[in-house]
Each structure stands twice: as structure tokens, then as C-alpha cells.
C-alpha atoms as a PDB file:
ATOM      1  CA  UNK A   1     -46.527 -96.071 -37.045  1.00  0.00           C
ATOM      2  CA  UNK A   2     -49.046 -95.767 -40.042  1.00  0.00           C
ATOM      3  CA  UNK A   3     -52.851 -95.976 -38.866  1.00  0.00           C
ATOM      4  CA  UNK A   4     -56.110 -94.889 -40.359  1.00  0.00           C
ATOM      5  CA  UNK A   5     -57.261 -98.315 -41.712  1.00  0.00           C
ATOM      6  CA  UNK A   6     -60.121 -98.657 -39.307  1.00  0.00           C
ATOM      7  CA  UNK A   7     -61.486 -95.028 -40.099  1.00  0.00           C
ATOM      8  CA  UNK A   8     -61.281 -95.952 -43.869  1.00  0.00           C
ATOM      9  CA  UNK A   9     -62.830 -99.181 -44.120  1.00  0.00           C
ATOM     10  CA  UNK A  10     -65.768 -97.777 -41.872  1.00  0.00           C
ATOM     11  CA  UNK A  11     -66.490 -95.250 -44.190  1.00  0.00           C
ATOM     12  CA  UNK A  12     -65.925 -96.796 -47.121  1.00  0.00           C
ATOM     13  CA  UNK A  13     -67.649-100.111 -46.362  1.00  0.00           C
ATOM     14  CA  UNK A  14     -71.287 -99.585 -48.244  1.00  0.00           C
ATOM     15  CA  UNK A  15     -69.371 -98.303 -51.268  1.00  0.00           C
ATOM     16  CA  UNK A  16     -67.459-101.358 -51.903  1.00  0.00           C
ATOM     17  CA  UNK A  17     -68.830-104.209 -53.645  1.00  0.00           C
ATOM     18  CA  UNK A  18     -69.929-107.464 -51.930  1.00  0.00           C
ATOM     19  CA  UNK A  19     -66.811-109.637 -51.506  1.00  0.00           C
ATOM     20  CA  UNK A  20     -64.736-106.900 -50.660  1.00  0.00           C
ATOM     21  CA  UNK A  21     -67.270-105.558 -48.559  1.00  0.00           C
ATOM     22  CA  UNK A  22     -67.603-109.052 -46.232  1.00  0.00           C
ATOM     23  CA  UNK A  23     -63.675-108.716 -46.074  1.00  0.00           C
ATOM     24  CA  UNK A  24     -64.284-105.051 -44.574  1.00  0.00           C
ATOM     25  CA  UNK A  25     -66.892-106.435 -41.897  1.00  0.00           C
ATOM     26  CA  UNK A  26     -64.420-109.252 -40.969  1.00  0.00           C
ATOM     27  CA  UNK A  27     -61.657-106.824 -40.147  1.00  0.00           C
ATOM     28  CA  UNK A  28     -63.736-104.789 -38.502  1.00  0.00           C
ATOM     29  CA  UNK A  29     -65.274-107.223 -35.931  1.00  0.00           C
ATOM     30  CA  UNK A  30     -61.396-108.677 -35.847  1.00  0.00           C
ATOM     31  CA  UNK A  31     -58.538-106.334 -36.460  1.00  0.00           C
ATOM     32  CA  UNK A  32     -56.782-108.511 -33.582  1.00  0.00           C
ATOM     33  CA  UNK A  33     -56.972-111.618 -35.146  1.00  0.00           C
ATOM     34  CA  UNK A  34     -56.469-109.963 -38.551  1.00  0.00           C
ATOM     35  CA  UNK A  35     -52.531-108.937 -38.193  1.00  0.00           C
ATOM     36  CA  UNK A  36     -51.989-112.059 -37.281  1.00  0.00           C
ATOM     37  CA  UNK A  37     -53.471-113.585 -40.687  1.00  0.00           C
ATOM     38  CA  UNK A  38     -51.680-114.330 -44.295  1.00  0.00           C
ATOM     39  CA  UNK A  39     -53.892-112.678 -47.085  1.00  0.00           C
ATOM     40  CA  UNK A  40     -54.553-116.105 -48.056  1.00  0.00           C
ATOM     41  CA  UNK A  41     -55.958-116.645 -44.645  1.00  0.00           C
ATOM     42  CA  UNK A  42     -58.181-113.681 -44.539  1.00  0.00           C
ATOM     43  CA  UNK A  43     -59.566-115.021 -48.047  1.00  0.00           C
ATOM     44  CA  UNK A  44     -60.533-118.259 -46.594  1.00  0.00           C
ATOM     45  CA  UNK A  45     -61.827-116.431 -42.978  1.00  0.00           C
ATOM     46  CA  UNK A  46     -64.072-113.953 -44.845  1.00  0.00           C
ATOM     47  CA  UNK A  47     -65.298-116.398 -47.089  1.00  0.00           C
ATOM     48  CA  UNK A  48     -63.907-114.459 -50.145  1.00  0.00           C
ATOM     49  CA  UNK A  49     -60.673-115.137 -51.508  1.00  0.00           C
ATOM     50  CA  UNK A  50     -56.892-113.382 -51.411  1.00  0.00           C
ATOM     51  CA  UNK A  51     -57.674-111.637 -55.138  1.00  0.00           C
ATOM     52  CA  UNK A  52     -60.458-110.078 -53.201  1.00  0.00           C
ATOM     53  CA  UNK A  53     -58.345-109.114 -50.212  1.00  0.00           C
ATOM     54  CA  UNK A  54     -55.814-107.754 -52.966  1.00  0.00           C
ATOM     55  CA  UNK A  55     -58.760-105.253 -54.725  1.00  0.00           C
ATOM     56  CA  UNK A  56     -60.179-104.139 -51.080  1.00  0.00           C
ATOM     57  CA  UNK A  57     -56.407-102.623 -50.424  1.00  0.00           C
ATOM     58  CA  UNK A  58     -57.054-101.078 -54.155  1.00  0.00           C
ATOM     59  CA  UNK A  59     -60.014 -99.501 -53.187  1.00  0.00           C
ATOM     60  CA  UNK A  60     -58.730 -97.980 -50.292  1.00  0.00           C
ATOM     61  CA  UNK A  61     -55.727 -96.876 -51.728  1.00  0.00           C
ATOM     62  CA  UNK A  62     -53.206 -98.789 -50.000  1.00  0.00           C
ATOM     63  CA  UNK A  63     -50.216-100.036 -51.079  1.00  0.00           C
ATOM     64  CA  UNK A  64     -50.919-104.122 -50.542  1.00  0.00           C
ATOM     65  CA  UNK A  65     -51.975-106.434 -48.066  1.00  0.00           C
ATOM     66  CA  UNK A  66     -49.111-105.828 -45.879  1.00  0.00           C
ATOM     67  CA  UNK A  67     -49.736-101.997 -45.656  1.00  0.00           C
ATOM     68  CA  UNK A  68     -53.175-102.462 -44.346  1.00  0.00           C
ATOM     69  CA  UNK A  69     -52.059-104.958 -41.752  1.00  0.00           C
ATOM     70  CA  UNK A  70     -49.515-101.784 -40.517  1.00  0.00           C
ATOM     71  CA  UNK A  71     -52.030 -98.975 -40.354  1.00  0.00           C
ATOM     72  CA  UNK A  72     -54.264-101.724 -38.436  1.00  0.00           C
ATOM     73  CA  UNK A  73     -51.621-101.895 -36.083  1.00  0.00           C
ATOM     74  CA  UNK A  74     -51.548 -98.265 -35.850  1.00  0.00           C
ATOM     75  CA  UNK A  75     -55.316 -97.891 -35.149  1.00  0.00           C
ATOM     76  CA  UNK A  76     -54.706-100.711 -32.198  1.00  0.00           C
ATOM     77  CA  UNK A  77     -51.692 -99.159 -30.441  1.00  0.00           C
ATOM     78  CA  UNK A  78     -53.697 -95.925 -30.025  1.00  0.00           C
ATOM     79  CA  UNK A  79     -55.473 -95.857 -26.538  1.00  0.00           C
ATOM     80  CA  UNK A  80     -58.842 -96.629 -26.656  1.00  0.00           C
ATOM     81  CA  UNK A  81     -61.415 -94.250 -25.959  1.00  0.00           C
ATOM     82  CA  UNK A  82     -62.880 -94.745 -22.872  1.00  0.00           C
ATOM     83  CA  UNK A  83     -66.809 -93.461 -22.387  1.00  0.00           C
ATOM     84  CA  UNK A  84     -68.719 -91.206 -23.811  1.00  0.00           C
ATOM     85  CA  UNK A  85     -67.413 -88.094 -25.836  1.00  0.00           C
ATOM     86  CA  UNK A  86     -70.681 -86.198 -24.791  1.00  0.00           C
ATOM     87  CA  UNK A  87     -69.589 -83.907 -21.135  1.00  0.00           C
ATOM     88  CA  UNK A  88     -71.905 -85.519 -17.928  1.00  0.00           C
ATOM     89  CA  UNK A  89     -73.842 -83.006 -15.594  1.00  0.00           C
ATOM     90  CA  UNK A  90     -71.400 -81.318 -12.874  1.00  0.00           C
ATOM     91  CA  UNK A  91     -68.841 -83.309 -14.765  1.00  0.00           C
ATOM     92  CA  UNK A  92     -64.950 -82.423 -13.268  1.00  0.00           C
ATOM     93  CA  UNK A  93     -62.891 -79.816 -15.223  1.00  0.00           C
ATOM     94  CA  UNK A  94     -60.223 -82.657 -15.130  1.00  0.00           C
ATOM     95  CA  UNK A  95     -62.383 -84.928 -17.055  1.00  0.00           C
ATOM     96  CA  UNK A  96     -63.482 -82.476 -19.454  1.00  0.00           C
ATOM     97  CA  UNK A  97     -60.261 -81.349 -20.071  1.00  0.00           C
ATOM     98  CA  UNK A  98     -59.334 -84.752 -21.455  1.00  0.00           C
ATOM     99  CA  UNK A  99     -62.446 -85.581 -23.226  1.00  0.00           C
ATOM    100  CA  UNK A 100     -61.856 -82.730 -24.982  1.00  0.00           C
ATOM    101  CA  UNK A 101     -58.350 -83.023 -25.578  1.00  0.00           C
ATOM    102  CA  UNK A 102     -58.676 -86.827 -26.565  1.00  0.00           C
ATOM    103  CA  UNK A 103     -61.406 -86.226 -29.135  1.00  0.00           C
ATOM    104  CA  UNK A 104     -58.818 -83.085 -30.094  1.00  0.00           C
ATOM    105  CA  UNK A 105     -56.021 -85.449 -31.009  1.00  0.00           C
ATOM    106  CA  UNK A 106     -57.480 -88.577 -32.525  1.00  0.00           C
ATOM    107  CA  UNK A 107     -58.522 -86.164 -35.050  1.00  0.00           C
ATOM    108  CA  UNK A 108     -55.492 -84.654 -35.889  1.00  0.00           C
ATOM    109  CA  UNK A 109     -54.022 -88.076 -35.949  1.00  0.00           C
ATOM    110  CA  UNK A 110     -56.692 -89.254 -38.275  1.00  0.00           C
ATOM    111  CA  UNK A 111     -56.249 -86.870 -41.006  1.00  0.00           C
ATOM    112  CA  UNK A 112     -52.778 -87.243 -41.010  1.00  0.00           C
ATOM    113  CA  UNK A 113     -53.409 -90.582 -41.902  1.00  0.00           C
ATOM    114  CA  UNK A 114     -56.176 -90.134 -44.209  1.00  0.00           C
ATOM    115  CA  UNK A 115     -54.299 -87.310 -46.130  1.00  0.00           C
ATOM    116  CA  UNK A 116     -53.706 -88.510 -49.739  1.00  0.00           C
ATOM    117  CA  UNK A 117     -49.639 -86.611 -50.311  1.00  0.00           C
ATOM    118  CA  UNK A 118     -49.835 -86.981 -54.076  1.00  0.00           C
ATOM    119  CA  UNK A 119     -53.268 -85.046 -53.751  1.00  0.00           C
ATOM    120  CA  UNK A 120     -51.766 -83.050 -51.383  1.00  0.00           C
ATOM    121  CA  UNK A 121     -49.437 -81.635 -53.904  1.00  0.00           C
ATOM    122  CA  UNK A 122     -51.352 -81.438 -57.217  1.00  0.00           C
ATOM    123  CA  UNK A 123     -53.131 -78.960 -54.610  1.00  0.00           C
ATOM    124  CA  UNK A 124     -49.569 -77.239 -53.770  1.00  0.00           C
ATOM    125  CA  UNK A 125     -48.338 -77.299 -57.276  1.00  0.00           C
ATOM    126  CA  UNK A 126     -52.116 -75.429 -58.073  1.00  0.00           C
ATOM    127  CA  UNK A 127     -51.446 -72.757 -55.554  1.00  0.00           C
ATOM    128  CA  UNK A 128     -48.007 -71.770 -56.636  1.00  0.00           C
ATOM    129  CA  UNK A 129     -49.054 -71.620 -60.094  1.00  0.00           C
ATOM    130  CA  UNK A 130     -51.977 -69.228 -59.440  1.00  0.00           C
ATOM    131  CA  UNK A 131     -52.674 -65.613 -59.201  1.00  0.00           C
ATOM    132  CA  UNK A 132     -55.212 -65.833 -56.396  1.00  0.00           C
ATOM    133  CA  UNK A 133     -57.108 -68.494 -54.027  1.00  0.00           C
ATOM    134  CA  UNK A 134     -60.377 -67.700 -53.309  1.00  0.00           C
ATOM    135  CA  UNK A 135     -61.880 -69.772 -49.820  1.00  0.00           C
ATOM    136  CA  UNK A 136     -65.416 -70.051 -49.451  1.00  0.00           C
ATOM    137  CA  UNK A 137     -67.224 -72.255 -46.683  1.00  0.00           C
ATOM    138  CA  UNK A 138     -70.463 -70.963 -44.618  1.00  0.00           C
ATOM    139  CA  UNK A 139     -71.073 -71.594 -40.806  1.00  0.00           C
ATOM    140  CA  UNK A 140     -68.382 -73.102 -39.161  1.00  0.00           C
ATOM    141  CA  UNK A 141     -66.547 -74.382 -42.133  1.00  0.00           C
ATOM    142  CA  UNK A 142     -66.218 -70.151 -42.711  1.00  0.00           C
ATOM    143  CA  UNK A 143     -63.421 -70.170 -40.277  1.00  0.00           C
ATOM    144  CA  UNK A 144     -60.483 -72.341 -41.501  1.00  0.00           C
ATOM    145  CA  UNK A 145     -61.710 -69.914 -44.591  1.00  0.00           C
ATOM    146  CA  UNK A 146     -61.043 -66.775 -43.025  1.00  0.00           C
ATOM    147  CA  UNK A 147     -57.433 -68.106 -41.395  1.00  0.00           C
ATOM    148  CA  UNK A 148     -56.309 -69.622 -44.987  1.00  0.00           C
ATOM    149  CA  UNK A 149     -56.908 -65.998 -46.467  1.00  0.00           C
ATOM    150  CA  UNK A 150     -54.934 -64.585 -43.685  1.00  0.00           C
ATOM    151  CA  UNK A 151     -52.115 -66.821 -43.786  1.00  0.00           C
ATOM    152  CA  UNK A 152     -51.663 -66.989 -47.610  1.00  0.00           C
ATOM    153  CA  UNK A 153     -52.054 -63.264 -47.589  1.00  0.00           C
ATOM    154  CA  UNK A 154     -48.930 -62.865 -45.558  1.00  0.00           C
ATOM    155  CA  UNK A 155     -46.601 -64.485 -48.322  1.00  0.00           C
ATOM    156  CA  UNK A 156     -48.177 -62.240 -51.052  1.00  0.00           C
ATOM    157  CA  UNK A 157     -50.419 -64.309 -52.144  1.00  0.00           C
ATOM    158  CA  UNK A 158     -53.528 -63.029 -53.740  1.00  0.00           C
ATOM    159  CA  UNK A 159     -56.319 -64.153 -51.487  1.00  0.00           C
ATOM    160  CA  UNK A 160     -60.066 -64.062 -50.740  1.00  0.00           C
ATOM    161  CA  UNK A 161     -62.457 -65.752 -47.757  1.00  0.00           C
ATOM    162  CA  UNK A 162     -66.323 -65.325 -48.566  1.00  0.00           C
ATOM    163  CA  UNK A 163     -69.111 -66.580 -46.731  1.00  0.00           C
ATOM    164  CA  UNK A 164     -71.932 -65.263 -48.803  1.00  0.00           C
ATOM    165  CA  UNK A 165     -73.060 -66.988 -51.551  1.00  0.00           C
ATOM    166  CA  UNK A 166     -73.979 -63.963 -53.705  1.00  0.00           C
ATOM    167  CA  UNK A 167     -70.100 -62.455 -52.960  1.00  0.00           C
ATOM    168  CA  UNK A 168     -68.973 -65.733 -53.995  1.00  0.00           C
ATOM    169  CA  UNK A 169     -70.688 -65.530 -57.005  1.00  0.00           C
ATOM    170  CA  UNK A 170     -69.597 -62.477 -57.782  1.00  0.00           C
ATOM    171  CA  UNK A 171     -66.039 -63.407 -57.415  1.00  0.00           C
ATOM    172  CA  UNK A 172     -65.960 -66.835 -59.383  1.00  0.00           C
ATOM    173  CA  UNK A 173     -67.762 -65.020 -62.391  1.00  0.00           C
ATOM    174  CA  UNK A 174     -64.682 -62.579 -62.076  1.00  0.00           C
ATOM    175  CA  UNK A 175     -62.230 -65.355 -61.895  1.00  0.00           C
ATOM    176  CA  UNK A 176     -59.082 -65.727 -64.885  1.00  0.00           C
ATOM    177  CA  UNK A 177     -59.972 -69.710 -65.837  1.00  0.00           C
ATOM    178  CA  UNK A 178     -55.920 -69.888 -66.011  1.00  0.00           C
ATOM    179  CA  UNK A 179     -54.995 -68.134 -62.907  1.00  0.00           C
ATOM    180  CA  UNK A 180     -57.630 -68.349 -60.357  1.00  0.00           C
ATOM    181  CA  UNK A 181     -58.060 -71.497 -57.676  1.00  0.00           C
ATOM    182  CA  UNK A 182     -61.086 -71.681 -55.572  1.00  0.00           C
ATOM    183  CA  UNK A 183     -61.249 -73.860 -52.494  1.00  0.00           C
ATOM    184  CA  UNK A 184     -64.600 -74.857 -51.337  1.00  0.00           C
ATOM    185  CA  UNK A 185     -64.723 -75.702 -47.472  1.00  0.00           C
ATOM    186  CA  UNK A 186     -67.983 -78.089 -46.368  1.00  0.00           C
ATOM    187  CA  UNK A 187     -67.159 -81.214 -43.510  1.00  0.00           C
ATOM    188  CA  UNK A 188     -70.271 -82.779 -45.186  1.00  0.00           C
ATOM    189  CA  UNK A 189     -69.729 -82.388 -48.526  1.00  0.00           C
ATOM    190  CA  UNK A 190     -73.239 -81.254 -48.885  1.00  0.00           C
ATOM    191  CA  UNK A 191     -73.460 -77.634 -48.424  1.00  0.00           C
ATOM    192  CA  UNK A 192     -75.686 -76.499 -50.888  1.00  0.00           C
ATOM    193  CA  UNK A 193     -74.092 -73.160 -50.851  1.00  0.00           C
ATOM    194  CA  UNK A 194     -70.529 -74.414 -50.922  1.00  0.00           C
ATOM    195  CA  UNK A 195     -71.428 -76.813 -53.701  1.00  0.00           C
ATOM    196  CA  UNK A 196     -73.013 -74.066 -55.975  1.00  0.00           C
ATOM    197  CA  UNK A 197     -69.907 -71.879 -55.964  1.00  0.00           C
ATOM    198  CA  UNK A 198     -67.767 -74.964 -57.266  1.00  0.00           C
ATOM    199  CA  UNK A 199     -70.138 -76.157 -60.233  1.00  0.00           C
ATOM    200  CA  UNK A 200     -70.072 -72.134 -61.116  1.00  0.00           C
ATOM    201  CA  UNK A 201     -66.182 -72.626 -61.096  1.00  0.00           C
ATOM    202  CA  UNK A 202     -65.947 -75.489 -62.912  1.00  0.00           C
ATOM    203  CA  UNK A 203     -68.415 -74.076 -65.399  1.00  0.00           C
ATOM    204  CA  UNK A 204     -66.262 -71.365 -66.090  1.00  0.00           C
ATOM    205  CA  UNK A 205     -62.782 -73.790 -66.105  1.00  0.00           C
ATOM    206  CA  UNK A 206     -61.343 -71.909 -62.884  1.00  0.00           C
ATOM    207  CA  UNK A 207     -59.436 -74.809 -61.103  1.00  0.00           C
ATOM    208  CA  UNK A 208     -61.099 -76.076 -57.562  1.00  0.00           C
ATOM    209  CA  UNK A 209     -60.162 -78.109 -54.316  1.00  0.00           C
ATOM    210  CA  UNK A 210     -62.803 -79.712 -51.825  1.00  0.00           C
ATOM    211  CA  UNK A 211     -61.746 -79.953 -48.493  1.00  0.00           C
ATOM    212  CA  UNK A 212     -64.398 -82.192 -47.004  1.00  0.00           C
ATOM    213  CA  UNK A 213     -64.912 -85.094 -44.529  1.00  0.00           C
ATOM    214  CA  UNK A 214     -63.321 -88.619 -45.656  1.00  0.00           C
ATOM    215  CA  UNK A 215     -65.759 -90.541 -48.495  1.00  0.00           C
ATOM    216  CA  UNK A 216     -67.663 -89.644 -50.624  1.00  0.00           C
ATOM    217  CA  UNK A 217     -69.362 -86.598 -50.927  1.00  0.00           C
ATOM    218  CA  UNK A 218     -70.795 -84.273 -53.963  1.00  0.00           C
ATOM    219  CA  UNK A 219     -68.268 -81.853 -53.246  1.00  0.00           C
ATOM    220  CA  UNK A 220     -65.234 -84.079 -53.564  1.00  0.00           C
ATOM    221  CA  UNK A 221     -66.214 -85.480 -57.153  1.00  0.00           C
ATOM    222  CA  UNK A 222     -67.286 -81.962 -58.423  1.00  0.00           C
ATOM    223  CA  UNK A 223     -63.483 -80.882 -57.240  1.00  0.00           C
ATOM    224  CA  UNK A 224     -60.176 -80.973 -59.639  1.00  0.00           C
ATOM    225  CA  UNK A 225     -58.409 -81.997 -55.877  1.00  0.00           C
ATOM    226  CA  UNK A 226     -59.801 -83.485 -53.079  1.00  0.00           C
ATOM    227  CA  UNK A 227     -58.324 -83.216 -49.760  1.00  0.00           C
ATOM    228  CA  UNK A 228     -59.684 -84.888 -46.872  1.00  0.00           C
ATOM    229  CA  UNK A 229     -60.411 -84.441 -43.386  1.00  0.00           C
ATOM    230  CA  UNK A 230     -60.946 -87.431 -40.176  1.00  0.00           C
ATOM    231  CA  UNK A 231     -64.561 -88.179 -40.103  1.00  0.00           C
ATOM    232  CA  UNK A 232     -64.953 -88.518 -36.731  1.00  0.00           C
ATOM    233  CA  UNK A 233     -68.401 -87.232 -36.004  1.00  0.00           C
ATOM    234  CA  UNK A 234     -69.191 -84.655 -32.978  1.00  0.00           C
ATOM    235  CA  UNK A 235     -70.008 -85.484 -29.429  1.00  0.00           C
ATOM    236  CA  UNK A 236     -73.772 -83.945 -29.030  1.00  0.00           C
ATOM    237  CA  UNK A 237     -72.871 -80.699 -26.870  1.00  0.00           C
ATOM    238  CA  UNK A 238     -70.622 -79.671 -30.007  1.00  0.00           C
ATOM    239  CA  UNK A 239     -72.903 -78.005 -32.354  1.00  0.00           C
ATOM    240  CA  UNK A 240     -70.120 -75.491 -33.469  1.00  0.00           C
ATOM    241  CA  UNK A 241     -68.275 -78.735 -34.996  1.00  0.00           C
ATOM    242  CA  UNK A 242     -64.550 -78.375 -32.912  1.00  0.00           C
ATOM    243  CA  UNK A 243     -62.891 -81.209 -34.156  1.00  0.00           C
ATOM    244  CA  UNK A 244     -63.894 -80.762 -37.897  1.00  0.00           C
ATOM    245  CA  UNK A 245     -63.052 -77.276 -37.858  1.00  0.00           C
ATOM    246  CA  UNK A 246     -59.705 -78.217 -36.025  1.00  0.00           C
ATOM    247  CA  UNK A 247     -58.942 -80.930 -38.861  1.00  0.00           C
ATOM    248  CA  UNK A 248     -60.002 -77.948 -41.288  1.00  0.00           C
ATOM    249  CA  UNK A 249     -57.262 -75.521 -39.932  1.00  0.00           C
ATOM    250  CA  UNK A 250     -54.948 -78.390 -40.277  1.00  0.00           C
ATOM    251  CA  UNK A 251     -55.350 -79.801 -43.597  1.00  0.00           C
ATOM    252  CA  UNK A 252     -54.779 -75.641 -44.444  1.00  0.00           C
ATOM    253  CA  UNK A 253     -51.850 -75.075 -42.537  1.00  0.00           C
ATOM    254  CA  UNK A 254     -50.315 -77.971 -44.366  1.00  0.00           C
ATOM    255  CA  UNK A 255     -51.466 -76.534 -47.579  1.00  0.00           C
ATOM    256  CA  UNK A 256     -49.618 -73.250 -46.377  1.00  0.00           C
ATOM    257  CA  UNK A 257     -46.756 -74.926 -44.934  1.00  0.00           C
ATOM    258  CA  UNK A 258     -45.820 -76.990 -48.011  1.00  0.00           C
ATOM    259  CA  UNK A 259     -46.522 -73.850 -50.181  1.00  0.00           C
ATOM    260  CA  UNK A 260     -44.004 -71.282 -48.118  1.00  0.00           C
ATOM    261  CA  UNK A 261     -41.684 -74.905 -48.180  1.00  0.00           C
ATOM    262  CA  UNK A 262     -41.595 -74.667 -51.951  1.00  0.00           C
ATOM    263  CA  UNK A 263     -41.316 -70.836 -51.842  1.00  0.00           C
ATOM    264  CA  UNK A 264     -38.530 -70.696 -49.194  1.00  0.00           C
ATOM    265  CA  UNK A 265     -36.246 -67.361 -49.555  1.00  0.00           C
ATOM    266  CA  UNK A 266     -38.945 -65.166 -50.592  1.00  0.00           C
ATOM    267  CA  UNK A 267     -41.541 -66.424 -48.090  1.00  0.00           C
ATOM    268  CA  UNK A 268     -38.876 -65.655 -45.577  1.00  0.00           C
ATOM    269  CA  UNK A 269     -38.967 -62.176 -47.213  1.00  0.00           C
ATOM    270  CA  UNK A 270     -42.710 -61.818 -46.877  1.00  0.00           C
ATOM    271  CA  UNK A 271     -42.701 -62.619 -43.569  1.00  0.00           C
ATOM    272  CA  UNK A 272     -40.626 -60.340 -42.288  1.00  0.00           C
ATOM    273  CA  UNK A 273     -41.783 -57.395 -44.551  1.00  0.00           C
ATOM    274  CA  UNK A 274     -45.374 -58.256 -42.335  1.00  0.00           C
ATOM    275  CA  UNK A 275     -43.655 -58.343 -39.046  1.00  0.00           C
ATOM    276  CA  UNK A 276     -41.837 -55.420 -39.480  1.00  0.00           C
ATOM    277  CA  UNK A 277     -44.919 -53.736 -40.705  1.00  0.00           C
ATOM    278  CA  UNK A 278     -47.068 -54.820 -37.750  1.00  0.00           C
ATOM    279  CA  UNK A 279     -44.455 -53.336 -35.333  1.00  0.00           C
ATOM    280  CA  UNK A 280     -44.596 -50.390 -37.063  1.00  0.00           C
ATOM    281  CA  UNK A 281     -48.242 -49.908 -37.033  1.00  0.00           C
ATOM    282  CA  UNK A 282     -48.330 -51.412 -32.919  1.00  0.00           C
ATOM    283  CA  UNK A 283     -45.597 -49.068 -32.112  1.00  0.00           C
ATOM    284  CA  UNK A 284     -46.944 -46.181 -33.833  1.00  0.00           C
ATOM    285  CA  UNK A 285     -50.343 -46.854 -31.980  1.00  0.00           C
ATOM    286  CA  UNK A 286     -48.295 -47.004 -28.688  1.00  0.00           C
ATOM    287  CA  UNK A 287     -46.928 -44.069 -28.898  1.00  0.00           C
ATOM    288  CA  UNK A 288     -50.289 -42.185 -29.853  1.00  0.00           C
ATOM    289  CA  UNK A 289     -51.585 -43.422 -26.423  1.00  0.00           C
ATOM    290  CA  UNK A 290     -48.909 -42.431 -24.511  1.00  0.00           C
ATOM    291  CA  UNK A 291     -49.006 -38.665 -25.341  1.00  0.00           C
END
């Protein structure tokens, strides 16, 4: 079942205008009683009107009233979370396990749902159409970077991961404006560093993709593509950001997935050229040791 309409309207609340913005804080306080409700009745409950109802699905990006009442669904089939995300002291390994695990999965889940697939492939179409992707993101946003390189790498495709702003430079004032993509990599949207390296792209007409937290950011309106991740926010004990990062890797792997899908036989071919070549090199290295 569809879901996700909870997690938009949150975020997207303060950037709608009034009426449509009362309709937001009505759902919110009750999705229950919402499903339940005509779009006429809604109108009348939020004080607004069903032509208001109709432009709030607009501005999310829904498909009508009747799509939003689905993914509201969605959000309340999912089992609540219970507690605090945050780990107690001496807390059990059992209940840190889930926590963990929970928080893990409602992410996932989230992006799924949040995931735009018409953006999704304006970003596929870009990649097959260009000689090299270049992935920049600093801290932890550095890592889904680092993995994207690697996995694109593997299907012969041209690809770079930098974390340093002055390498990043470097490379985007080297970039071909027809055959060059960079993909900057920030949860916020904010990182200075990150959004530096796009507005140098886009100065010198080299095609970009934001991959950034749901809303709106500076990042995702500098970007050609925007592809989103959950914005769930951290528990306080993770400071290295797991679930964005995880919902980073994701929202790549789909990228890469969809990519090799388009691609087929000769991603095949890639793919075994590197697997044969890594068994050469391990077996090669085996047999060193052994004498």
C-alpha cells in the first residue's frame, strides 16, 4: 500500500499557503477521521473548501484527493513507533537491536514513498547519456559518494567520489558541459561545500542532481534533478547520521539498479569481466602466500 502522506505534509506544511496549510494541520491532528471523509467534507471540517483540498494534493504532487486518502492509509497501517529512538543506560541488546532496526526500516520505507519516478529517470536517462558522474558530498554524506563511484565503476562507467572541495573544484572546471553529470550529496541541503561545487557546475552548463533530505533546500533548486531522501531526523546518540546515510545508499543503488536495467547485456558483461578479474588478482595473491 502507498504511504508517505504524513512525512510530506509535515514537511511541507509552512511552505504552503494559508488555506491549504489549515487543511494540512487538520489531517495531521486527524488522519483517522480523515479517510473516512469526502473532499467536500474535509473542505467544510478545515474550514476551507474542496478547491482547496484539490490544490493541497497539487502541491504535494499527488494524483487527487483519493490518492492522498491511500498513502494516509499507508502511513496508519505501519506500526507505530513505540518510545524513544534515543538508546537508555544499560539498555538490553534486544531492545537496541529493534530500535535500531525500526528507525532502519521506516526510512527505507519512507523514501520509497517520497521518491519522485519521473525524476527518478530524467536522472537515469542523464547517466546513460554521459561520459562520467562525478559524486561529491563531505562528512557522512562522503560515503554513499564513495559506494556510487564504486558501483558505477564496475559497469564502465566513468566515475569520480571527492570529498575535498578544492579536488572538486578542480574536477568541475575540467568537466565537458555536454558529457559530464555531477551529483552533489548533502541530507540538509545546506552544505556550504556541497552547494559551491553545484553553482560552479551549473556555471559552467555541466548537468547536476541533488540528492538531499525531502523539502526544500538550496541544493535541490540549484539542481537540474532532485532526488529525495525520508526526512526522518536522528535519534541524539547518532551523530554519524545512520539512517540518512542508509536512505543515501538507497536512493544510489536505485540510481545504479535502473541504470544496469536499461543497460542489460553489456552490464552483464561488465560484471563478469570484474569478477573474473578479482579472482584473478585474489587467486594470484593466494598463491604468493602459499609459497
Amino acid at each position: 500500500m502507498s504511504s508517505g502522506a504524513l512525512v510530506l505534509l509535515e514537511e511541507m506544511k509552512e511552505l504552503l499557503p494559508p488555506s491549504e496549510q489549515k487543511i494540512a494541520e487538520f489531517i495531521l491532528q486527524k488522519p483517522e477521521k480523515v479517510v473516512r471523509m469526502t473532499i467536500s467534507e474535509l473542505g467544510e471540517e478545515s474550514q476551507t473548501s474542496s478547491a482547496a483540498v484539490t490544490r493541497l494534493c497539487k502541491s504535494l504532487k499527488l494524483k487527487g484527493f483519493q490518492d492522498l486518502k491511500v498513502r494516509i492509509s499507508g502511513d496508519l497501517g505501519r506500526k507505530k513507533e513505540v518510545g524513544t529512538r534515543d538508546i537508555k543506560p544499560n539498555e538490553p541488546v534486544e531492545a537496541t537491536i529493534h530500535k535500531v532496526t525500526d528507525l532502519a526500516v521506516q526510512t527505507l520505507l519512507e523514501t520509497a514513498e517520497l521518491l519522485d519516478s519521473e525524476e527518478m529517470l530524467r536522472a537515469v536517462e542523464t547517466v546513460l547519456n554521459c561520459r562520467s558522474i562525478h559524486f561529491f558530498g563531505v562528512g557522512a554524506s562522503s560515503i554513499p559518494a564513495i559506494d556510487a563511484q564504486q558501483k558505477f565503476l564496475r559497469i564502465h562507467k566513468s566515475s569520480t567520489a571527492f570529498t575535498d572541495s578544492h579536488m572538486g573544484a578542480t574536477i568541475v572546471a575540467n568537466a565537458n558541459q555536454e558529457e559530464d553529470v555531477v551529483v552533489g550529496i548533502s541530507f540538509s541541503g545546506e552544505t556550504i561545500e556541497v552547494i559551491k561545487i553545484i553553482e560552479l557546475a551549473k556555471k559552467k552548463g555541466v548537468k547536476t542532481i541533488s540528492l538531499t533530505r525531502y523539502g526544500q533546500s538550496t541544493l535541490a533548486d540549484l539542481a537540474d534533478i532532485s532526488l529525495y531522501t525520508s526526512p526522518t531526523k536522528e535519534a541524539n546518540f547518532r551523530s554519524g547520521a545512520t539512517s540518512s546515510r542508509l536512505a543515501q545508499l538507497h536512493v544510489l543503488d536505485i540510481l545504479f539498479m535502473s541504470v544496469a536495467s536499461k543497460q542489460y547485456e553489456s552490464t552483464i558483461g561488465y560484471l563478469d569481466a570484474t569478477r573474473e578479474a578479482i579472482e584473478a588478482i585474489q587467486s594470484s595473491s593466494f598463491r604468493r602466500k602459499k609459497k
